Amino acid sequence: MPKITKEMKGLFGKPSIQLGIGDLSRISGVSQSQLRYWESKHYISPIQSSAGKNRKYQLLTIVKVVIIKKFLDDGFTLPVAVRKSLEHKEMMDVVRKVNIERFISMEEIDGDPAINMGPLEDDPGYNVFAIVKNGTTILRLIPNK
Amino acid sequence: MPKITKEMKGLFGKPSIQLGIGDLSRISGVSQSQLRYWESKHYISPIQSSAGKNRKYQLLTIVKVVIIKKFLDDGFTLPVAVRKSLEHKEMMDVVRKVNIERFISMEEIDGDPAINMGPLEDDPGYNVFAIVKNGTTILRLIPNK
DNA sequence: CGTGTAAGGAATTCTGACACG
DNA sequence: CGTGTAAGGAATTCTGACACG
């Protein structure tokens, strides 16, 4: 099974993913006019919106928009929904960081595909593996060679 | 710190992310004419391309395109690059599955944000945590309460 | 085979104004 | 405050053809 390449690691972090307002609107269920209004209030911001050109949003903005929408649906006002989304955004950054840094390599364990997530902090003699077995993932410690 | 909500779990899997050809081209560095040609050869396929309407690609297609491009840059022919990309695509599915299933909840460990990835297969008394500490991630076993 | 380009039309997005509330 | 809509123009994407090789 192939090793994770540098290109693919970059993809996990997806720092460069960007998409237009139509796609963001369709994905999130938030209308284009809502998105433009939120932008005018500086709640969200496109990567570049240089004078009449099409807006481009990054992946983290998608997450933010979806979360804001969730709180709006729960009955909160827009400013409150935005404030609440900020806590979750921190969390997303963490998840992304883990994605980038912890997927060390791809291997096979007993014929099942597995991700080597690297050594334990307290016991570097063991690596943590996430193994896909019978359609679900399990976590297992495996000693280094 | 907030719990991971159902909405956010869905985002990790990002099954619904879709973007246009301009965005895919800019992200991947593959030209629009290349993407249309690859489609004509059935190497990639948009979600929907109903008669003159704009193409929409899903996230896994981005990954596939980037990987194909990598092998093209390495000097392989297009058919070979496509074949090689398929092995990596399997891997991406695994990574995605782990993302969806293994991020159980968000917590704080000694003041640092951490992701609870759930119990070990062999010793369910311990959960595996990915902790962001001083800007990097570490893995630690923590006993269940 | 694999990609680029010019061409004309179609789909998408832009801004600023206005409506409703 | 927060969102929707009609309007006209601009940016983007569409297809099919052709060039190069």
PDB file of N, CA, C and O in Angstrom, chain A residues 19-52:
ATOM      1  N   LEU A  19     -13.912  27.922  -2.710  1.00  0.00           N
ATOM      2  CA  LEU A  19     -15.052  27.714  -3.600  1.00  0.00           C
ATOM      3  C   LEU A  19     -15.923  28.955  -3.650  1.00  0.00           C
ATOM      4  O   LEU A  19     -15.805  29.850  -2.827  1.00  0.00           O
ATOM      5  N   GLY A  20     -16.765  29.020  -4.674  1.00  0.00           N
ATOM      6  CA  GLY A  20     -17.582  30.193  -4.929  1.00  0.00           C
ATOM      7  C   GLY A  20     -18.817  30.261  -4.062  1.00  0.00           C
ATOM      8  O   GLY A  20     -19.132  29.336  -3.302  1.00  0.00           O
ATOM      9  N   ILE A  21     -19.546  31.357  -4.205  1.00  0.00           N
ATOM     10  CA  ILE A  21     -20.685  31.605  -3.329  1.00  0.00           C
ATOM     11  C   ILE A  21     -21.836  30.652  -3.645  1.00  0.00           C
ATOM     12  O   ILE A  21     -22.597  30.271  -2.746  1.00  0.00           O
ATOM     13  N   GLY A  22     -21.961  30.259  -4.901  1.00  0.00           N
ATOM     14  CA  GLY A  22     -23.022  29.331  -5.265  1.00  0.00           C
ATOM     15  C   GLY A  22     -22.829  27.984  -4.594  1.00  0.00           C
ATOM     16  O   GLY A  22     -23.774  27.389  -4.074  1.00  0.00           O
ATOM     17  N   ASP A  23     -21.590  27.516  -4.623  1.00  0.00           N
ATOM     18  CA  ASP A  23     -21.285  26.229  -4.007  1.00  0.00           C
ATOM     19  C   ASP A  23     -21.457  26.299  -2.497  1.00  0.00           C
ATOM     20  O   ASP A  23     -22.032  25.395  -1.888  1.00  0.00           O
ATOM     21  N   LEU A  24     -20.950  27.363  -1.908  1.00  0.00           N
ATOM     22  CA  LEU A  24     -21.082  27.518  -0.454  1.00  0.00           C
ATOM     23  C   LEU A  24     -22.554  27.567  -0.062  1.00  0.00           C
ATOM     24  O   LEU A  24     -22.969  26.952   0.918  1.00  0.00           O
ATOM     25  N   SER A  25     -23.336  28.288  -0.841  1.00  0.00           N
ATOM     26  CA  SER A  25     -24.760  28.417  -0.546  1.00  0.00           C
ATOM     27  C   SER A  25     -25.455  27.060  -0.637  1.00  0.00           C
ATOM     28  O   SER A  25     -26.239  26.680   0.244  1.00  0.00           O
ATOM     29  N   ARG A  26     -25.149  26.322  -1.683  1.00  0.00           N
ATOM     30  CA  ARG A  26     -25.793  25.021  -1.867  1.00  0.00           C
ATOM     31  C   ARG A  26     -25.394  24.045  -0.774  1.00  0.00           C
ATOM     32  O   ARG A  26     -26.213  23.304  -0.232  1.00  0.00           O
ATOM     33  N   ILE A  27     -24.107  24.055  -0.427  1.00  0.00           N
ATOM     34  CA  ILE A  27     -23.608  23.138   0.599  1.00  0.00           C
ATOM     35  C   ILE A  27     -24.193  23.454   1.973  1.00  0.00           C
ATOM     36  O   ILE A  27     -24.597  22.561   2.710  1.00  0.00           O
ATOM     37  N   SER A  28     -24.244  24.733   2.293  1.00  0.00           N
ATOM     38  CA  SER A  28     -24.609  25.127   3.652  1.00  0.00           C
ATOM     39  C   SER A  28     -26.101  25.338   3.834  1.00  0.00           C
ATOM     40  O   SER A  28     -26.608  25.306   4.953  1.00  0.00           O
ATOM     41  N   GLY A  29     -26.799  25.587   2.737  1.00  0.00           N
ATOM     42  CA  GLY A  29     -28.211  25.905   2.867  1.00  0.00           C
ATOM     43  C   GLY A  29     -28.463  27.342   3.273  1.00  0.00           C
ATOM     44  O   GLY A  29     -29.570  27.709   3.651  1.00  0.00           O
ATOM     45  N   VAL A  30     -27.426  28.156   3.194  1.00  0.00           N
ATOM     46  CA  VAL A  30     -27.548  29.584   3.498  1.00  0.00           C
ATOM     47  C   VAL A  30     -27.605  30.345   2.172  1.00  0.00           C
ATOM     48  O   VAL A  30     -26.782  30.108   1.294  1.00  0.00           O
ATOM     49  N   SER A  31     -28.548  31.245   2.031  1.00  0.00           N
ATOM     50  CA  SER A  31     -28.744  31.904   0.735  1.00  0.00           C
ATOM     51  C   SER A  31     -27.592  32.846   0.407  1.00  0.00           C
ATOM     52  O   SER A  31     -26.854  33.291   1.283  1.00  0.00           O
ATOM     53  N   GLN A  32     -27.454  33.135  -0.874  1.00  0.00           N
ATOM     54  CA  GLN A  32     -26.384  34.035  -1.314  1.00  0.00           C
ATOM     55  C   GLN A  32     -26.566  35.430  -0.720  1.00  0.00           C
ATOM     56  O   GLN A  32     -25.594  36.092  -0.359  1.00  0.00           O
ATOM     57  N   SER A  33     -27.808  35.870  -0.609  1.00  0.00           N
ATOM     58  CA  SER A  33     -28.014  37.211  -0.048  1.00  0.00           C
ATOM     59  C   SER A  33     -27.672  37.236   1.440  1.00  0.00           C
ATOM     60  O   SER A  33     -27.158  38.241   1.945  1.00  0.00           O
ATOM     61  N   GLN A  34     -27.922  36.114   2.108  1.00  0.00           N
ATOM     62  CA  GLN A  34     -27.490  36.032   3.504  1.00  0.00           C
ATOM     63  C   GLN A  34     -25.972  36.133   3.598  1.00  0.00           C
ATOM     64  O   GLN A  34     -25.434  36.907   4.390  1.00  0.00           O
ATOM     65  N   LEU A  35     -25.302  35.373   2.768  1.00  0.00           N
ATOM     66  CA  LEU A  35     -23.839  35.371   2.816  1.00  0.00           C
ATOM     67  C   LEU A  35     -23.280  36.758   2.544  1.00  0.00           C
ATOM     68  O   LEU A  35     -22.323  37.191   3.200  1.00  0.00           O
ATOM     69  N   ARG A  36     -23.855  37.478   1.604  1.00  0.00           N
ATOM     70  CA  ARG A  36     -23.359  38.826   1.289  1.00  0.00           C
ATOM     71  C   ARG A  36     -23.634  39.791   2.440  1.00  0.00           C
ATOM     72  O   ARG A  36     -22.836  40.675   2.733  1.00  0.00           O
ATOM     73  N   TYR A  37     -24.798  39.586   3.087  1.00  0.00           N
ATOM     74  CA  TYR A  37     -25.110  40.448   4.228  1.00  0.00           C
ATOM     75  C   TYR A  37     -24.160  40.175   5.391  1.00  0.00           C
ATOM     76  O   TYR A  37     -23.643  41.094   6.020  1.00  0.00           O
ATOM     77  N   TRP A  38     -23.930  38.927   5.667  1.00  0.00           N
ATOM     78  CA  TRP A  38     -23.000  38.568   6.742  1.00  0.00           C
ATOM     79  C   TRP A  38     -21.613  39.143   6.463  1.00  0.00           C
ATOM     80  O   TRP A  38     -20.909  39.576   7.360  1.00  0.00           O
ATOM     81  N   GLU A  39     -21.257  39.148   5.215  1.00  0.00           N
ATOM     82  CA  GLU A  39     -19.953  39.718   4.849  1.00  0.00           C
ATOM     83  C   GLU A  39     -19.944  41.221   5.120  1.00  0.00           C
ATOM     84  O   GLU A  39     -18.951  41.768   5.623  1.00  0.00           O
ATOM     85  N   SER A  40     -21.048  41.888   4.794  1.00  0.00           N
ATOM     86  CA  SER A  40     -21.112  43.340   5.006  1.00  0.00           C
ATOM     87  C   SER A  40     -21.012  43.669   6.499  1.00  0.00           C
ATOM     88  O   SER A  40     -20.604  44.764   6.866  1.00  0.00           O
ATOM     89  N   LYS A  41     -21.378  42.706   7.329  1.00  0.00           N
ATOM     90  CA  LYS A  41     -21.276  42.883   8.774  1.00  0.00           C
ATOM     91  C   LYS A  41     -19.959  42.347   9.326  1.00  0.00           C
ATOM     92  O   LYS A  41     -19.760  42.312  10.543  1.00  0.00           O
ATOM     93  N   HIS A  42     -19.102  41.895   8.440  1.00  0.00           N
ATOM     94  CA  HIS A  42     -17.791  41.354   8.828  1.00  0.00           C
ATOM     95  C   HIS A  42     -17.901  40.105   9.693  1.00  0.00           C
ATOM     96  O   HIS A  42     -17.015  39.840  10.506  1.00  0.00           O
ATOM     97  N   TYR A  43     -18.982  39.370   9.528  1.00  0.00           N
ATOM     98  CA  TYR A  43     -19.085  38.105  10.246  1.00  0.00           C
ATOM     99  C   TYR A  43     -18.305  37.017   9.526  1.00  0.00           C
ATOM    100  O   TYR A  43     -17.767  36.092  10.137  1.00  0.00           O
ATOM    101  N   ILE A  44     -18.292  37.085   8.221  1.00  0.00           N
ATOM    102  CA  ILE A  44     -17.469  36.183   7.420  1.00  0.00           C
ATOM    103  C   ILE A  44     -16.751  37.026   6.384  1.00  0.00           C
ATOM    104  O   ILE A  44     -17.109  38.187   6.159  1.00  0.00           O
ATOM    105  N   SER A  45     -15.726  36.463   5.778  1.00  0.00           N
ATOM    106  CA  SER A  45     -15.053  37.224   4.727  1.00  0.00           C
ATOM    107  C   SER A  45     -14.452  36.281   3.712  1.00  0.00           C
ATOM    108  O   SER A  45     -13.849  35.267   4.057  1.00  0.00           O
ATOM    109  N   PRO A  46     -14.639  36.603   2.439  1.00  0.00           N
ATOM    110  CA  PRO A  46     -14.040  35.805   1.377  1.00  0.00           C
ATOM    111  C   PRO A  46     -12.526  36.024   1.354  1.00  0.00           C
ATOM    112  O   PRO A  46     -12.022  36.979   1.959  1.00  0.00           O
ATOM    113  N   ILE A  47     -11.842  35.143   0.669  1.00  0.00           N
ATOM    114  CA  ILE A  47     -10.396  35.292   0.536  1.00  0.00           C
ATOM    115  C   ILE A  47     -10.077  36.569  -0.218  1.00  0.00           C
ATOM    116  O   ILE A  47      -9.234  37.348   0.162  1.00  0.00           O
ATOM    117  N   GLN A  48     -10.780  36.736  -1.311  1.00  0.00           N
ATOM    118  CA  GLN A  48     -10.544  37.905  -2.160  1.00  0.00           C
ATOM    119  C   GLN A  48     -11.891  38.323  -2.736  1.00  0.00           C
ATOM    120  O   GLN A  48     -12.652  37.510  -3.202  1.00  0.00           O
ATOM    121  N   SER A  49     -12.171  39.588  -2.688  1.00  0.00           N
ATOM    122  CA  SER A  49     -13.398  40.043  -3.333  1.00  0.00           C
ATOM    123  C   SER A  49     -13.110  41.362  -4.036  1.00  0.00           C
ATOM    124  O   SER A  49     -13.740  42.367  -3.827  1.00  0.00           O
ATOM    125  N   SER A  50     -12.105  41.309  -4.891  1.00  0.00           N
ATOM    126  CA  SER A  50     -11.584  42.530  -5.489  1.00  0.00           C
ATOM    127  C   SER A  50     -12.507  43.089  -6.565  1.00  0.00           C
ATOM    128  O   SER A  50     -12.499  42.623  -7.701  1.00  0.00           O
ATOM    129  N   ALA A  51     -13.318  44.044  -6.149  1.00  0.00           N
ATOM    130  CA  ALA A  51     -14.060  44.872  -7.093  1.00  0.00           C
ATOM    131  C   ALA A  51     -14.856  44.099  -8.145  1.00  0.00           C
ATOM    132  O   ALA A  51     -14.455  43.998  -9.299  1.00  0.00           O
ATOM    133  N   GLY A  52     -15.969  43.554  -7.736  1.00  0.00           N
ATOM    134  CA  GLY A  52     -16.858  42.944  -8.714  1.00  0.00           C
ATOM    135  C   GLY A  52     -16.483  41.538  -9.134  1.00  0.00           C
ATOM    136  O   GLY A  52     -17.258  40.887  -9.826  1.00  0.00           O
TER     137      GLY A  52
END
